Coordinates of C-alpha atoms in Angstrom, one line a residue:
M122 CA 1.6 2.7 23.1
K123 CA 4.8 1.0 21.9
N124 CA 8.0 2.9 21.7
F125 CA 8.8 3.7 18.0
K126 CA 12.1 5.4 18.7
L127 CA 15.3 3.3 18.9
N128 CA 19.0 4.1 19.3
K129 CA 20.4 4.7 15.8
F130 CA 22.8 1.8 16.0
A131 CA 20.3 -0.5 17.6
T132 CA 17.9 0.3 14.8
I133 CA 20.4 -0.5 12.1
F134 CA 21.4 -3.8 13.8
I135 CA 17.8 -4.9 14.3
A136 CA 16.7 -3.9 10.8
A137 CA 19.6 -5.6 9.1
T138 CA 18.9 -8.8 11.1
A139 CA 15.2 -8.7 10.3
F140 CA 15.6 -8.0 6.6
A141 CA 18.1 -10.9 6.3
A142 CA 15.1 -13.1 7.2
V143 CA 12.6 -11.0 5.2
T144 CA 14.5 -11.8 1.9
S145 CA 13.5 -15.4 2.2
T146 CA 10.0 -14.9 3.6
A147 CA 6.9 -15.2 1.4
H148 CA 5.3 -12.0 0.4
A149 CA 2.0 -10.8 -0.8
C150 CA -0.5 -7.9 -0.7
S151 CA -3.6 -6.7 -2.6
R152 CA -5.3 -3.4 -3.3
I153 CA -8.6 -2.6 -5.0
T154 CA -10.0 0.9 -5.7
L155 CA -13.5 1.4 -6.9
D156 CA -16.0 4.1 -7.5
T157 CA -19.1 4.0 -5.3
P158 CA -22.2 6.1 -4.8
H159 CA -20.4 7.5 -1.7
G160 CA -17.1 8.3 -3.5
V161 CA -14.0 6.5 -4.6
S162 CA -12.9 3.9 -2.0
T163 CA -9.9 1.6 -1.5
V164 CA -9.5 -1.7 0.2
R165 CA -5.9 -2.8 1.0
S166 CA -4.4 -5.9 2.7
L167 CA -0.9 -6.6 4.0
D168 CA 0.0 -10.2 3.7
W169 CA 3.3 -11.8 4.9
G170 CA 4.9 -15.0 6.2
D171 CA 5.2 -13.3 9.6
Q172 CA 2.6 -11.5 11.6
L173 CA 2.4 -7.8 10.9
G174 CA 1.5 -4.8 13.1
N175 CA 0.1 -1.4 12.2
V176 CA 0.6 2.2 13.5
T177 CA -1.5 5.0 12.1
Q178 CA 0.5 8.3 11.9
V179 CA -0.9 11.8 11.2
N180 CA 1.4 14.3 9.6
P181 CA -0.1 17.9 9.5
V182 CA 0.9 20.7 7.2
G183 CA 4.2 22.4 7.7
I184 CA 6.3 19.5 9.0
E185 CA 9.9 19.4 7.8
R186 CA 10.8 16.0 6.3
M187 CA 13.8 14.3 4.8
S188 CA 14.1 10.9 3.3
A189 CA 16.1 8.3 5.1
E190 CA 18.5 5.7 3.6
T191 CA 19.6 7.2 0.3
P192 CA 23.4 7.1 0.5
S193 CA 24.0 5.9 -3.0
Y194 CA 22.4 9.0 -4.6
A195 CA 23.8 12.5 -5.2
K196 CA 20.7 14.2 -3.9
T197 CA 18.3 13.3 -1.0
M198 CA 14.7 14.4 -1.0
A199 CA 13.7 16.9 1.6
W200 CA 10.3 18.5 1.8
E201 CA 7.8 20.3 4.0
T202 CA 4.4 18.7 4.2
K203 CA 2.0 20.6 1.9
Y204 CA -1.0 18.4 2.5
H205 CA -2.3 17.0 5.8
S206 CA -2.0 13.2 5.6
V207 CA -2.6 10.0 7.5
A208 CA -0.2 7.1 7.0
Q209 CA -0.2 3.4 7.9
R210 CA 3.2 2.3 9.1
E211 CA 4.5 -1.2 9.9
Y212 CA 7.2 -1.6 12.6
D213 CA 7.0 -5.2 13.7
V214 CA 8.7 -6.6 10.5
F215 CA 9.6 -3.5 8.4
H216 CA 10.7 -1.1 11.1
G217 CA 8.7 2.0 10.1
V218 CA 7.9 1.5 6.4
T219 CA 4.8 3.5 5.3
S220 CA 2.6 1.0 3.4
D221 CA -0.4 3.2 2.6
A222 CA -1.4 6.9 3.1
I223 CA -4.0 9.4 2.1
N224 CA -4.1 13.2 2.2
A225 CA -6.8 15.9 2.7
K226 CA -7.2 16.2 -1.1
G227 CA -8.2 12.5 -1.4
L228 CA -5.0 11.3 -3.0
A229 CA -3.8 8.0 -1.7
A230 CA -0.7 5.9 -2.3
S231 CA 0.0 2.2 -1.7
L232 CA 3.3 0.3 -1.5
L233 CA 3.3 -3.4 -2.4
Y234 CA 5.9 -6.1 -2.9
M235 CA 7.1 -6.8 -6.5
Y236 CA 9.7 -9.5 -6.4
D237 CA 10.3 -9.5 -10.2
S238 CA 11.8 -5.9 -10.1
Q239 CA 14.6 -6.9 -7.8
Q240 CA 16.7 -8.3 -10.7
F241 CA 16.6 -5.0 -12.5
I242 CA 17.9 -2.8 -9.7
K243 CA 21.5 -3.3 -10.8
D244 CA 20.6 -1.6 -14.1
Y245 CA 18.8 1.4 -12.7
Q246 CA 20.8 4.7 -13.2
D247 CA 20.7 7.7 -10.9
S248 CA 18.5 10.2 -12.7
G249 CA 19.9 13.2 -10.8
A250 CA 16.6 13.9 -9.1
P251 CA 16.3 14.0 -5.3
A252 CA 16.0 10.4 -4.1
V253 CA 13.4 9.1 -1.7
S254 CA 13.6 5.7 0.1
F255 CA 10.9 3.1 0.0
L256 CA 10.8 3.7 3.8
N257 CA 8.9 7.0 3.2
V258 CA 8.2 7.4 -0.5
I259 CA 4.5 6.9 0.2
D260 CA 4.6 9.8 2.7
Y261 CA 6.4 12.0 0.1
L262 CA 3.8 11.4 -2.6
V263 CA 0.7 12.2 -0.5
E264 CA 2.3 15.1 1.4
N265 CA 3.3 16.9 -1.8
Y266 CA 0.7 16.2 -4.5
A267 CA -3.1 16.5 -4.7
T268 CA -4.0 14.4 -7.7
V269 CA -2.6 11.5 -9.8
D270 CA -2.1 13.9 -12.7
E271 CA 0.2 16.0 -10.5
V272 CA 2.2 12.9 -9.4
A273 CA 2.5 11.8 -13.1
A274 CA 3.7 15.2 -14.1
A275 CA 6.3 15.3 -11.4
F276 CA 7.5 11.8 -12.4
N277 CA 7.8 12.8 -16.1
A278 CA 9.6 16.0 -15.1
N279 CA 12.2 13.9 -13.0
A280 CA 11.2 15.8 -9.9
F281 CA 11.9 12.7 -7.7
Q282 CA 13.3 9.2 -8.0
I283 CA 13.3 6.1 -5.9
A284 CA 16.5 5.0 -4.1
W285 CA 16.5 1.5 -5.6
A286 CA 20.1 0.7 -4.8
D287 CA 19.7 1.4 -1.1
G288 CA 16.5 -0.7 -0.7
L289 CA 15.1 -1.0 2.8
H290 CA 17.5 -0.9 5.7
G291 CA 20.4 -1.9 3.4
T292 CA 18.7 -4.8 1.7
Q293 CA 17.4 -4.5 -1.9
H294 CA 13.8 -5.4 -2.6
G295 CA 11.5 -5.3 -5.6
L296 CA 8.5 -3.1 -4.8
H297 CA 5.9 -1.2 -6.7
I298 CA 3.7 1.8 -6.0
S299 CA 0.2 2.9 -7.0
V300 CA -1.4 6.3 -6.5
Q301 CA -5.2 6.7 -6.7
D302 CA -7.3 9.9 -6.2
K303 CA -10.8 10.8 -5.4
A304 CA -11.6 11.4 -9.1
G305 CA -10.8 7.7 -9.7
N306 CA -7.6 8.2 -11.5
I307 CA -4.8 5.6 -10.9
A308 CA -1.1 5.4 -11.8
L309 CA 1.1 2.4 -11.2
F310 CA 4.9 2.7 -11.0
Q311 CA 7.1 -0.4 -11.6
L312 CA 10.8 -1.0 -12.3
N313 CA 11.2 -3.0 -15.6
K314 CA 13.9 -4.7 -17.6
G315 CA 17.0 -2.6 -18.1
G316 CA 16.3 -0.6 -15.0
K317 CA 13.6 1.4 -16.7
M318 CA 10.8 2.9 -14.5
V319 CA 7.5 2.4 -16.2
M320 CA 4.3 4.3 -15.3
H321 CA 1.0 2.7 -16.2
R322 CA -2.0 5.1 -16.3
G323 CA -5.7 4.2 -15.9
D324 CA -8.7 4.6 -13.6
V325 CA -11.2 2.7 -11.5
K326 CA -12.7 1.3 -14.7
S327 CA -9.4 -0.1 -16.0
D328 CA -7.5 -3.1 -14.8
L329 CA -5.4 -0.9 -12.5
R330 CA -8.3 -0.9 -10.1
V331 CA -6.8 -4.2 -8.8
M332 CA -3.2 -4.4 -7.6
A333 CA -1.3 -7.5 -6.4
N334 CA 2.3 -8.6 -6.6
A335 CA 4.6 -10.3 -9.1
P336 CA 4.7 -10.6 -12.1
L337 CA 4.8 -7.2 -13.7
Q338 CA 1.7 -5.6 -15.0
Q339 CA 2.1 -6.6 -18.7
E340 CA 2.4 -10.3 -17.6
H341 CA -0.7 -10.0 -15.4
R342 CA -2.5 -8.7 -18.4
A343 CA -1.4 -11.6 -20.6
Y344 CA -2.6 -14.0 -17.9
V345 CA -6.0 -12.4 -17.5
E346 CA -6.6 -12.4 -21.3
K347 CA -6.8 -16.2 -21.2
V348 CA -9.9 -16.1 -19.0
D349 CA -13.5 -14.9 -19.8
L350 CA -14.2 -12.4 -17.1
T351 CA -17.8 -12.1 -18.3
D352 CA -18.6 -15.7 -17.4
L353 CA -20.6 -15.4 -14.2
A354 CA -20.4 -19.1 -13.6
A355 CA -16.7 -18.5 -13.0
K356 CA -15.7 -21.9 -14.4
E357 CA -12.2 -20.7 -15.4
I358 CA -11.4 -18.6 -12.3
P359 CA -8.4 -20.2 -10.4
S360 CA -8.5 -20.6 -6.7
S361 CA -4.8 -20.5 -5.6
I362 CA -3.3 -17.7 -3.4
S363 CA -0.7 -16.8 -6.0
S364 CA -0.5 -13.2 -7.0
L365 CA -1.5 -14.0 -10.6
D366 CA -4.7 -15.7 -9.4
R367 CA -5.5 -13.1 -6.8
N368 CA -5.2 -10.3 -9.3
L369 CA -7.4 -12.2 -11.8
R370 CA -10.0 -13.0 -9.1
G371 CA -10.0 -9.4 -8.0
L372 CA -10.7 -8.2 -11.6
F373 CA -13.4 -10.8 -12.0
N374 CA -15.2 -9.9 -8.7
T375 CA -14.9 -6.2 -9.2
S376 CA -16.3 -6.6 -12.8
H377 CA -19.6 -7.8 -11.4
I378 CA -20.0 -5.9 -8.2
A379 CA -23.2 -3.7 -8.1
L380 CA -23.1 -0.8 -5.8
E381 CA -26.6 0.6 -5.4
E382 CA -27.4 4.3 -4.9
D383 CA -29.9 3.6 -2.1
K384 CA -27.4 1.8 0.1
S385 CA -25.7 3.5 3.1
W386 CA -22.0 4.0 3.2
A387 CA -21.8 1.2 5.9
Q388 CA -23.6 -1.2 3.5
T389 CA -21.4 -0.2 0.6
R390 CA -18.3 -0.6 2.7
G391 CA -19.5 -4.1 3.7
K392 CA -20.0 -5.1 0.1
L393 CA -16.5 -3.7 -0.8
L394 CA -15.0 -5.9 1.9
S395 CA -16.9 -9.0 1.0
T396 CA -15.9 -8.5 -2.7
F397 CA -12.2 -8.0 -1.8
N398 CA -12.2 -10.9 0.7
A399 CA -13.7 -13.4 -1.7
G400 CA -10.9 -12.9 -4.2
N401 CA -7.9 -11.3 -2.5
L402 CA -7.8 -12.1 1.2
V403 CA -5.3 -14.8 2.0
P404 CA -6.3 -17.4 4.7
Q405 CA -3.6 -18.7 7.0
D406 CA -1.7 -21.9 6.2
L407 CA -2.4 -22.2 2.4
I408 CA 0.6 -22.7 0.0
D409 CA 1.4 -20.6 -3.0
P410 CA 2.0 -22.9 -5.9
V411 CA 4.5 -20.4 -7.5
N412 CA 7.0 -20.5 -4.7
G413 CA 5.8 -23.3 -2.3
E414 CA 5.6 -20.9 0.6
T415 CA 2.8 -19.8 2.9
Y416 CA 1.7 -16.3 4.0
A417 CA -1.5 -14.8 5.2
T418 CA -3.5 -11.5 5.4
W419 CA -2.7 -10.0 8.8
T420 CA -4.0 -6.4 8.5
Q421 CA -6.5 -4.7 6.2
F422 CA -7.9 -1.2 5.7
V423 CA -10.8 0.1 3.8
Y424 CA -11.1 3.9 3.4
N425 CA -13.2 6.4 1.5
H426 CA -11.3 9.1 -0.4
D427 CA -14.3 11.4 -0.1
N428 CA -15.9 11.2 3.3
G429 CA -12.7 10.3 5.2
D430 CA -14.0 7.0 6.8
F431 CA -11.3 4.5 7.7
L432 CA -11.8 1.0 9.1
F433 CA -8.9 -1.2 10.2
T434 CA -9.1 -5.0 10.7
N435 CA -6.6 -7.2 12.4
Y436 CA -7.1 -10.7 10.9
D437 CA -5.1 -12.4 13.6
T438 CA -8.0 -11.7 16.0
R439 CA -10.7 -10.3 13.6
E440 CA -10.8 -7.1 15.8
Q441 CA -11.7 -3.8 14.2
I442 CA -11.2 -0.2 14.9
G443 CA -11.8 3.0 12.9
Y444 CA -11.7 6.8 12.7
N445 CA -12.5 9.5 10.3
F446 CA -9.8 11.4 8.5
N447 CA -11.6 14.7 9.1
D448 CA -11.3 14.3 12.9
T449 CA -7.5 14.6 12.5
L450 CA -7.5 17.9 10.7
A451 CA -7.1 19.9 13.9
F452 CA -3.8 18.3 14.8
T453 CA -0.8 20.6 14.6
E454 CA 1.9 18.1 15.4
T455 CA 2.6 14.5 14.3
M456 CA 0.4 12.1 16.2
C457 CA 0.3 8.3 16.3
A458 CA -1.9 5.3 17.3
D459 CA -1.1 1.6 17.5
T460 CA -4.3 0.3 15.9
V461 CA -3.5 -3.3 16.6
K462 CA -3.0 -2.7 20.3
Q463 CA -6.0 -0.4 20.7
A464 CA -8.3 -2.8 18.9
S465 CA -7.1 -5.6 21.2
E466 CA -8.1 -3.4 24.1
G467 CA -11.6 -3.3 22.9
L468 CA -11.6 0.2 21.5
N469 CA -13.9 0.9 18.5
T470 CA -12.5 4.4 17.7
V471 CA -8.8 5.2 17.4
T472 CA -7.3 7.4 20.1
F473 CA -4.2 9.4 18.9
G474 CA -1.3 10.5 21.1
K475 CA 2.2 11.9 20.6
C476 CA 4.5 9.6 18.7
Q477 CA 7.1 8.1 21.0

């Protein structure tokens, strides 16, 4: 297993160097969440200009936590894990950012890039709430709340805020967050004009079932309105890898997916993946017409909020490895697994060990 612990000063130097490059690197990601006969399920990809890794981390109940990287804010968020959770963390480029996580109550959260929000960071005002960094805001959400309604209530009560000014490892980024629960409820959080945090509410039947990148949600909706999603001939469905087009294709494909009651979970999972991959997966070497850059899907997960099944795919090699959330419930300390490395070694099931 790779060593995830670095000297403090080495970490700062490496992260600062890496993020200087990240600011000019193409960025993408997608997420779909749908109801199925086997429970609400999510498919998520991480797409980037550079190859990405993935480490799965289990955080049991009772772990003392504190957010990193919030020096610009009067209060820093500290918490004790209330709900057992499993998180997906990226070290190769983002040096430990949690991109996705789910807890024992079936609440999951996803962090995706949102370039358009970066220009509004200068206008965001400290709300006085404890601040949590993008480095571990996903951990905070799933370790403290059981449902989307609870997260929404906490947001409305100013129980937490995002440390926008401090960004990731000292570099500001536009990002956005969705939370989705086993009942099919979804909330999307975005930073808008004037530094205003906006929460969109919906469910798996709404357009929030698909999440991509820039532009902001209201602009995605305006773009989608120009296309007839009921036309199965798909004559007006665009083919580029741009976020606008990926979001639209995701909505089109998920509008027509039929998930039959008599199919197994494995068959249902396969259909979810084929639906996602047809509209949202990004092949290597294609160019985004919006920015003239290239990026690709490197890692992908599909997980069930109800039965705990989790399948990871490394698209550099097309190797897969999985586990079940329920098999981690006996852990009493934080445990980790380098899923990319284990999959490359031919393992089909994740083996967890102590985080190093």
